[in-house]
Coordinates of C-alpha atoms and ligand atoms in Angstrom, one line a residue:
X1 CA 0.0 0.0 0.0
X2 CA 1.8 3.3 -1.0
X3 CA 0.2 6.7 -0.5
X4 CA 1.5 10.2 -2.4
X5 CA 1.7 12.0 1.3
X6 CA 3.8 9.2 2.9
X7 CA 1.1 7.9 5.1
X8 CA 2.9 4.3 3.8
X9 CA 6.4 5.4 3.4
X10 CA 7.4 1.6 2.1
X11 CA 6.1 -1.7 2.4
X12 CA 7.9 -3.4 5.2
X13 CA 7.5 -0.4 7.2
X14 CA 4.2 0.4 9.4
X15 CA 1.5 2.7 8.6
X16 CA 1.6 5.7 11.0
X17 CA -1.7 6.2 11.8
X18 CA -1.1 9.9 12.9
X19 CA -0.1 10.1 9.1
X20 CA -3.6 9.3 7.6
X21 CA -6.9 11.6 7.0
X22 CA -10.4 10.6 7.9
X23 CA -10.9 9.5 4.2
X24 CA -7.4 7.0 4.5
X25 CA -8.4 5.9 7.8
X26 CA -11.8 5.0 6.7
X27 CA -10.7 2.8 3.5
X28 CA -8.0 1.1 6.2
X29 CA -10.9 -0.1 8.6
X30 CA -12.8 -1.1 5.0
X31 CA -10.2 -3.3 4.3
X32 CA -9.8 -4.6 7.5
X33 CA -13.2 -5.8 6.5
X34 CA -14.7 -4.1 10.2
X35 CA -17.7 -1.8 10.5
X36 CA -17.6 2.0 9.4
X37 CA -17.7 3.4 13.0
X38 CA -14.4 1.9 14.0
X39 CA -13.2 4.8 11.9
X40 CA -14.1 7.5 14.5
X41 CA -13.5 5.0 17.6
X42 CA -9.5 4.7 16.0
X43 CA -9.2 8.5 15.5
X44 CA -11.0 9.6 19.0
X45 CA -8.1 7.4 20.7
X46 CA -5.6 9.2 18.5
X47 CA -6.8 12.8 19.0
X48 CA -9.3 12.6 22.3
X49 CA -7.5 10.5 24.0
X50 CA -3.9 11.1 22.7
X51 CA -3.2 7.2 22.9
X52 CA 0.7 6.4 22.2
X53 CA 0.2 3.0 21.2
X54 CA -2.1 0.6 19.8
X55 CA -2.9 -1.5 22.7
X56 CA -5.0 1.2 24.5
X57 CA -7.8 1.0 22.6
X58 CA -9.2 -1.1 24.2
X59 CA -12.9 -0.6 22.4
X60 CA -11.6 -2.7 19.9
X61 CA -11.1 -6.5 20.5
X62 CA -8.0 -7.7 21.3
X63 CA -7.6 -9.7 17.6
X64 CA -8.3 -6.0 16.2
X65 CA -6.1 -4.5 18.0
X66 CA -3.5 -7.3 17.5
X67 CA -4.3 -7.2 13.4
X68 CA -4.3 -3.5 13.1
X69 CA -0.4 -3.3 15.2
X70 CA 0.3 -6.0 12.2
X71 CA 0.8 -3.3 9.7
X72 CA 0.3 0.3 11.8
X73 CA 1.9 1.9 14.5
X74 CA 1.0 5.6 16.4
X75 CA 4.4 7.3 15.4
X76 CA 5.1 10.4 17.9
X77 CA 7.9 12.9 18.3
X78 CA 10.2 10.9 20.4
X79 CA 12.3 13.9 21.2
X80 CA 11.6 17.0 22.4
X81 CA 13.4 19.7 24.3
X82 CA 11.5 21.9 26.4
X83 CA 13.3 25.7 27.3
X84 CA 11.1 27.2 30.0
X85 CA 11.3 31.1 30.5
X86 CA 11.2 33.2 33.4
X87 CA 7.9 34.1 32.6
X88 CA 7.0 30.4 32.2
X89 CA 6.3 30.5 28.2
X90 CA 7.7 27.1 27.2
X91 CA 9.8 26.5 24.2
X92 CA 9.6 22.5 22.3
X93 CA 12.1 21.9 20.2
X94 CA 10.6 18.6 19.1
X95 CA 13.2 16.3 16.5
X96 CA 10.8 14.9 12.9
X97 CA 11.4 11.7 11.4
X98 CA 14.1 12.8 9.4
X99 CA 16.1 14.3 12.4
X100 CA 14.8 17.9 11.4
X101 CA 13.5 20.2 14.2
X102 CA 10.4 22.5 14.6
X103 CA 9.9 24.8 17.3
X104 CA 6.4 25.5 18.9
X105 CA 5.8 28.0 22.3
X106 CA 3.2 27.4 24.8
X107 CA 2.6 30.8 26.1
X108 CA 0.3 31.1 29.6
X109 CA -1.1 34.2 30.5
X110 CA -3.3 35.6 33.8
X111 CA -5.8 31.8 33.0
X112 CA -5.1 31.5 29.4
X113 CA -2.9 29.4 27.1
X114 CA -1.4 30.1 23.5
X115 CA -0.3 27.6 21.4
X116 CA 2.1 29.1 18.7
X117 CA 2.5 26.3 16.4
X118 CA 4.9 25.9 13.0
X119 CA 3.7 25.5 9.4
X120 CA 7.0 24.7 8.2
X121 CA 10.5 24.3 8.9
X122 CA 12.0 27.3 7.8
X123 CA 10.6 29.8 5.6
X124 CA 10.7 30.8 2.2
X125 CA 10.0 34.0 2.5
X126 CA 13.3 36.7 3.7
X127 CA 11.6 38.9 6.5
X128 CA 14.7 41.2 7.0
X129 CA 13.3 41.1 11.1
X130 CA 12.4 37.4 11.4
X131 CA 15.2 34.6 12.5
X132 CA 13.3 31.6 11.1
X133 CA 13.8 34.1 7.5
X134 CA 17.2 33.5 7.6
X135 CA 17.4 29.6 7.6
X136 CA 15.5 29.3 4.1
X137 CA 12.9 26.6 3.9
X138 CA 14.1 23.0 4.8
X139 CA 10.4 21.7 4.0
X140 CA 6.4 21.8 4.3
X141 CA 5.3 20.4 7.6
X142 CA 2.8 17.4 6.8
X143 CA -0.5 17.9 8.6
X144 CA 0.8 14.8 11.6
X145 CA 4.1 17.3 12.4
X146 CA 1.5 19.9 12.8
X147 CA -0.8 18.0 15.2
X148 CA 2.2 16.8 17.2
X149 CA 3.0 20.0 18.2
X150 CA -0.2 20.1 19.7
X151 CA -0.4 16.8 21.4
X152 CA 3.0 17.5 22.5
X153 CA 1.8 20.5 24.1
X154 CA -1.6 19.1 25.7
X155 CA 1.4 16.1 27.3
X156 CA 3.1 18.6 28.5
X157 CA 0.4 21.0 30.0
X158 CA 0.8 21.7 33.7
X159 CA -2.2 20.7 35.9
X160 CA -4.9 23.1 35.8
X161 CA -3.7 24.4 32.6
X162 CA -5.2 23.7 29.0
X163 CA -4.9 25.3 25.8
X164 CA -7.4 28.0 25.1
X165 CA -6.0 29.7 21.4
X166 CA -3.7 28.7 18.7
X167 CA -1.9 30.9 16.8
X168 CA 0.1 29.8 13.5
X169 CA 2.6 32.2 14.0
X170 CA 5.4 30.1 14.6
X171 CA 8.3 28.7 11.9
X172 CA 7.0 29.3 8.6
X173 CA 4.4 30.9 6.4
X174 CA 1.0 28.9 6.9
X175 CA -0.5 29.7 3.6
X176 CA 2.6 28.3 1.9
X177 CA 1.6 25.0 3.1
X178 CA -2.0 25.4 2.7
X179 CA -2.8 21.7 2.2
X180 CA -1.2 20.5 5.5
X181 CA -2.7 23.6 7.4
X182 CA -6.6 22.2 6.3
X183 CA -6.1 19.4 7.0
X184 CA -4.6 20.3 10.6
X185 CA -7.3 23.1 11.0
X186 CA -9.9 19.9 10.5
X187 CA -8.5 17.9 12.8
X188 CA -8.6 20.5 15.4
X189 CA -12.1 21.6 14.8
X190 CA -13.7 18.2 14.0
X191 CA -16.1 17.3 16.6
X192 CA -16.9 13.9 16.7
X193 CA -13.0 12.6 16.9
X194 CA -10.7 15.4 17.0
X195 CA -10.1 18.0 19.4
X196 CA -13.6 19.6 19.1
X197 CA -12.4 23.1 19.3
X198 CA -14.0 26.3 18.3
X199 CA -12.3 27.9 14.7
X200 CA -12.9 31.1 16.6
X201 CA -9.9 29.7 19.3
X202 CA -7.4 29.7 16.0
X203 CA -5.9 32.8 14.7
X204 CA -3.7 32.1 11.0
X205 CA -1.1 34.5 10.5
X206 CA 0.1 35.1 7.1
X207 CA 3.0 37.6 5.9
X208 CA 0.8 38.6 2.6
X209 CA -0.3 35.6 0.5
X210 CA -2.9 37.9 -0.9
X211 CA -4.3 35.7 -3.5
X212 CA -4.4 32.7 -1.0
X213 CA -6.9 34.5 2.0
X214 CA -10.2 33.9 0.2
X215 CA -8.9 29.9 0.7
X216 CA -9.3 30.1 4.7
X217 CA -12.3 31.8 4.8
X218 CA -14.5 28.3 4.7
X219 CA -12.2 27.4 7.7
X220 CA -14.0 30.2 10.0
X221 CA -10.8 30.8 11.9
X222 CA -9.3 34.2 12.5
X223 CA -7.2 35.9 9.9
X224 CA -3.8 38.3 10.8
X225 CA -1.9 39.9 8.4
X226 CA 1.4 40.7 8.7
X227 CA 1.8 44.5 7.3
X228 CA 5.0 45.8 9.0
X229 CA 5.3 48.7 6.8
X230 CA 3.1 51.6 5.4
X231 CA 4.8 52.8 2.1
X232 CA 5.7 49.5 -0.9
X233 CA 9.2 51.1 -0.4
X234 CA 9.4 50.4 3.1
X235 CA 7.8 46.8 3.0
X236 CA 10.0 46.1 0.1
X237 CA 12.9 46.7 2.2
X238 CA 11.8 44.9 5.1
X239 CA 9.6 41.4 3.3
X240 CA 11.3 41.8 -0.4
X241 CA 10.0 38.3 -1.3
X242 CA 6.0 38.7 -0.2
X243 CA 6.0 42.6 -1.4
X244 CA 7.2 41.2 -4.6
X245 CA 4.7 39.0 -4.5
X246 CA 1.6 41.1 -3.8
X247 CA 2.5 44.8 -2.9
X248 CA 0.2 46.9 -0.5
X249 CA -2.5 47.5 -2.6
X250 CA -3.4 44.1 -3.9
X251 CA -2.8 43.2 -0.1
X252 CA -5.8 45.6 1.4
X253 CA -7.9 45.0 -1.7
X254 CA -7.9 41.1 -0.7
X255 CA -8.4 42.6 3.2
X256 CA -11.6 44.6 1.9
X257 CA -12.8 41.6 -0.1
X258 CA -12.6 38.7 2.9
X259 CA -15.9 37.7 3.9
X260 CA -16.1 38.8 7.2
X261 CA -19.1 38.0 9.4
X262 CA -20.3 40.9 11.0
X263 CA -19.4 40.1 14.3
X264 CA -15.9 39.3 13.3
X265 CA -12.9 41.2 12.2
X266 CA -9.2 41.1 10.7
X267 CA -6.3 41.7 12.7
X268 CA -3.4 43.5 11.3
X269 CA 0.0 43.0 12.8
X270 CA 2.7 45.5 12.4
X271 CA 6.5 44.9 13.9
X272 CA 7.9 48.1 15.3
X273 CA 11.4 48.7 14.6
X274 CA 13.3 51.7 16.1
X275 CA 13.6 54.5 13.5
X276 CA 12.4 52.7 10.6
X277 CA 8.8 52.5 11.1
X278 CA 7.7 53.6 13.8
X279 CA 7.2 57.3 13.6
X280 CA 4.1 59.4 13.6
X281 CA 4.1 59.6 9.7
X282 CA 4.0 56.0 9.9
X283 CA 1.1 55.5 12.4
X284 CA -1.2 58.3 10.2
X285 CA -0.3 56.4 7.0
X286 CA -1.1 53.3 8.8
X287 CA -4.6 54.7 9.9
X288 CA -5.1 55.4 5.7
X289 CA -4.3 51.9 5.0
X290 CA -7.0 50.4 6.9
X291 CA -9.2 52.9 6.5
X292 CA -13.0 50.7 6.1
X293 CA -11.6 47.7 7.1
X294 CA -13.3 45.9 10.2
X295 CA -10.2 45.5 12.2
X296 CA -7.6 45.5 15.5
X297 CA -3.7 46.1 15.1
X298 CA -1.5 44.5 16.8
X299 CA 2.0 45.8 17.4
X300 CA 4.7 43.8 18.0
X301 CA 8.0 45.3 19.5
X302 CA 10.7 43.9 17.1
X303 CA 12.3 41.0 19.5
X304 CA 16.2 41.3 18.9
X305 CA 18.1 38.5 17.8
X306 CA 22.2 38.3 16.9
X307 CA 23.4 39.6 13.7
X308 CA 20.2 41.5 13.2
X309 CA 20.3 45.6 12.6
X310 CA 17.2 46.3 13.6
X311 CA 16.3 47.6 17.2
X312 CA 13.4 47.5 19.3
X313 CA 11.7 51.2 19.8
X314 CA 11.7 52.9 23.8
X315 CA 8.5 52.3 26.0
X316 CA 7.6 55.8 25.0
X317 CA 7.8 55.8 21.1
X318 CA 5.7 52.3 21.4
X319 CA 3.0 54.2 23.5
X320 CA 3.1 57.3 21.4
X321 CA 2.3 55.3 18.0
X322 CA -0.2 53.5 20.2
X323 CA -2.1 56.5 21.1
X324 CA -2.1 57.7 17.3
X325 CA -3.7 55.2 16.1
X326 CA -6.1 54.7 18.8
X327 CA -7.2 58.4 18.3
X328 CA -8.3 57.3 15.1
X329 CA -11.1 54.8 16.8
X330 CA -8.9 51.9 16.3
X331 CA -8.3 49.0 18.8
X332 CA -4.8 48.9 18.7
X333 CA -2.6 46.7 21.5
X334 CA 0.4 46.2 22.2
X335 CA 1.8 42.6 22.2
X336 CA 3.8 41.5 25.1
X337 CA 7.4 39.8 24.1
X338 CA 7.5 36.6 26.0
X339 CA 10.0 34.2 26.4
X340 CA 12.5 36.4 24.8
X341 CA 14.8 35.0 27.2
X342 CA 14.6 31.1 25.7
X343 CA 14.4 32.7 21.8
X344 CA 10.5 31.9 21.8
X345 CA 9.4 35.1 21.0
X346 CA 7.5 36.5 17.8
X347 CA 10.5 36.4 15.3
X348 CA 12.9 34.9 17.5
X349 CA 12.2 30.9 16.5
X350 CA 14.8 29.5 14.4
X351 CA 18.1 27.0 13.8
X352 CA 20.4 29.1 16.3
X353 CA 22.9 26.2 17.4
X354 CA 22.9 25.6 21.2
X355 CA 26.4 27.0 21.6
X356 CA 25.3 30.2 19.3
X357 CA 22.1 30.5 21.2
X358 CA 23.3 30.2 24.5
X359 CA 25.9 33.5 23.6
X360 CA 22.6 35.2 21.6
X361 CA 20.4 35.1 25.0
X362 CA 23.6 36.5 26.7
X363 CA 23.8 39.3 24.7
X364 CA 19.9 39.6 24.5
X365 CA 20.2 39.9 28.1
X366 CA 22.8 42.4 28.3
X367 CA 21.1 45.2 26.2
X368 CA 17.7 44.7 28.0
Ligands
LIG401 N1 4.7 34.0 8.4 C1 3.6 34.4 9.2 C2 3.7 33.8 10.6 C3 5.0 33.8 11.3 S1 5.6 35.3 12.0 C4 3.5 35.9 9.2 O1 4.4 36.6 8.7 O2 2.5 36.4 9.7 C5 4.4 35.9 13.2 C6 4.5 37.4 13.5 O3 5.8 37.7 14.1 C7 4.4 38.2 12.2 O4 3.5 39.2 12.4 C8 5.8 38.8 12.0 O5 5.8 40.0 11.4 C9 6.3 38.9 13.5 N2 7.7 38.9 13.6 C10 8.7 38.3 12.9 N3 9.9 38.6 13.3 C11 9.7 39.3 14.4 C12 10.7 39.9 15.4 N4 12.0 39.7 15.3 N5 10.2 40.7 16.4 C13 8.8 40.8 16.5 N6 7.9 40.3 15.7 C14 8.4 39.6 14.6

């Protein structure tokens, strides 16, 4: 049995069951020759129940059970490194199949949990601000590396805690990888055997696929757009490869065309870097830009990282944009960095080596 996505990598090896859709999983069970509802029952214990091996299903007979670990196994991340900040935002680095890593941050805050999970492993695009920019892409996740990341997470909660939003803003451009991020979103929102959860608890963030938005509307999810920068000139300085790819117009034309409900509304996100973009001619042209879009902005101090120009603006120029823009009537907040100190902040995930790393959050420290 050989499948396009891998789900059967080769014949003597086993199916990993984390690898296959509800479609796959469904003709597996058919050719099992068992009934149709041992579909759900297999992929509740994988998702609901987060079992780590075949045996614990125990709603299936034991010959079932013993028949299906004949030819599938649950394949998880086997490693993972965890770098917990003072402000206790969590850092996996968890280790893929082919000895890769992706990076995801579980970030608690006054009851609440954000997930910031990784499309891909790298990035193709060349964010002059954004680490994970500079490593190029390695590859696409597939839609398992993505869940893993969550059920890694959900292993790893403390007690008490559980995960209340997901953001996609981790390694990676999500609407580069569009396939693996449906099927992912699916899996999270799918009631009857997945995790059930709300698309309103999911925010995608995208740098500026323009032409790809319309795509996640069906999914129901929040939408953030990455703008950065007011002018083309500016943007094409700082995210050369998406500008190129749909400048500022075509970007807020696709904005003013997303079918939003009318309880619902698009966040912008804009990076603030000292003395490039964030003056009071910025914020006004900002305003303009989203003029008659249902919106929020958030801004995001830039998060230093070594070998990177660009510096993060005072207290007092961040409040003094801030209060700009609000005097336009716009909810605009100010995100707070956290785990800067582990490199798990917005910008900050990437391939540093441990020896490089552990000299960047030296230095990091140092100029705070
Ligand atoms: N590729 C997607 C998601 C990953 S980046 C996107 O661009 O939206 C998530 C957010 O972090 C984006 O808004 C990005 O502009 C911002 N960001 C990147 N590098 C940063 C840095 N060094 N400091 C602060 N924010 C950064």
């Amino acid at each position: 049995m050989r499948h396009e996505n891998n789900a059967f990598p080769a014949d003597t090896t086993l199916i990993n069951l984390l690898a296959l859709d509800e479609k796959e999983m469904g003709r597996l069970v058919q050719r099992f020759g068992w009934p149709r509802y041992r579909t759900g029952q297999i992929l509740r214990w994988l998702y609901q129940r987060r079992a780590k091996d075949i045996h614990q299903m125990t709603d299936l007979s034991q010959g079932e059970r013993t028949s299906l670990a004949s030819i599938t196994t649950i394949s998880r991340a086997t490693n993972c490194r965890v770098f917990s900040s003072i402000d206790h935002t969590r850092k996996l680095v968890l280790t893929l199949n082919d000895g890769l890593t992706v990076e995801t941050v579980m970030i608690p805050d006054e009851g609440r949990l954000t997930l910031c999970v990784s499309t891909q492993v790298g990035c193709t695009l060349d964010c002059g601000f954004c680490l994970t920019g500079t490593m190029g892409l390695k590859r696409n996740l597939k839609p398992h590396e993505i869940m893993e990341q969550v059920l890694t997470a959900q292993d790893r909660l403390d007690s008490g805690e559980r995960i209340t939003s997901l953001v996609f803003m981790g390694m990676g451009e999500p609407l580069a990888n569009m396939e693996a991020l449906s099927e992912a979103i699916r899996r999270l929102t799918n009631k009857p055997w997945g995790l059930g959860w709300s698309p309103r608890r999911i925010t995608v963030s995208t740098a500026g696929l323009a032409a790809r938005l319309k795509d996640i509307a069906p999914f129901g999810v929040n939408v953030a757009i990455s703008l950065n920068a007011t002018t083309d000139n500016q943007r094409a300085s700082l995210m050369p490869a998406v500008n190129g790819i749909a400048p500022l117009k075509t970007l807020l034309a696709a904005c003013r065309r997303y079918p939003l409900s009318p309880t619902r509304r698009l966040t912008f996100e804009y990076v603030l870097l000292a003395g490039v973009n964030d003056r009071s001619d910025d914020a006004r042209r900002l305003i303009k830009l989203v003029r008659g879009i249902a919106c929020k902005i958030n801004l995001i101090p830039f998060n230093e990282f070594p070998g990177n120009p660009y510096r993060r603006p005072s207290e007092y120029d961040i409040s003094v944009f801030q209060s700009i823009v609000r005097q336009a009537g716009i909810d605009v907040f100010v995100r707070k960095s956290r785990g800067r100190d582990v490199l798990g902040a917005c910008g900050q995930l990437g391939n540093l080596s441990p020896e490089y790393a552990e000299r960047a959050l030296t230095q990091i420290e140092a100029r705070c």
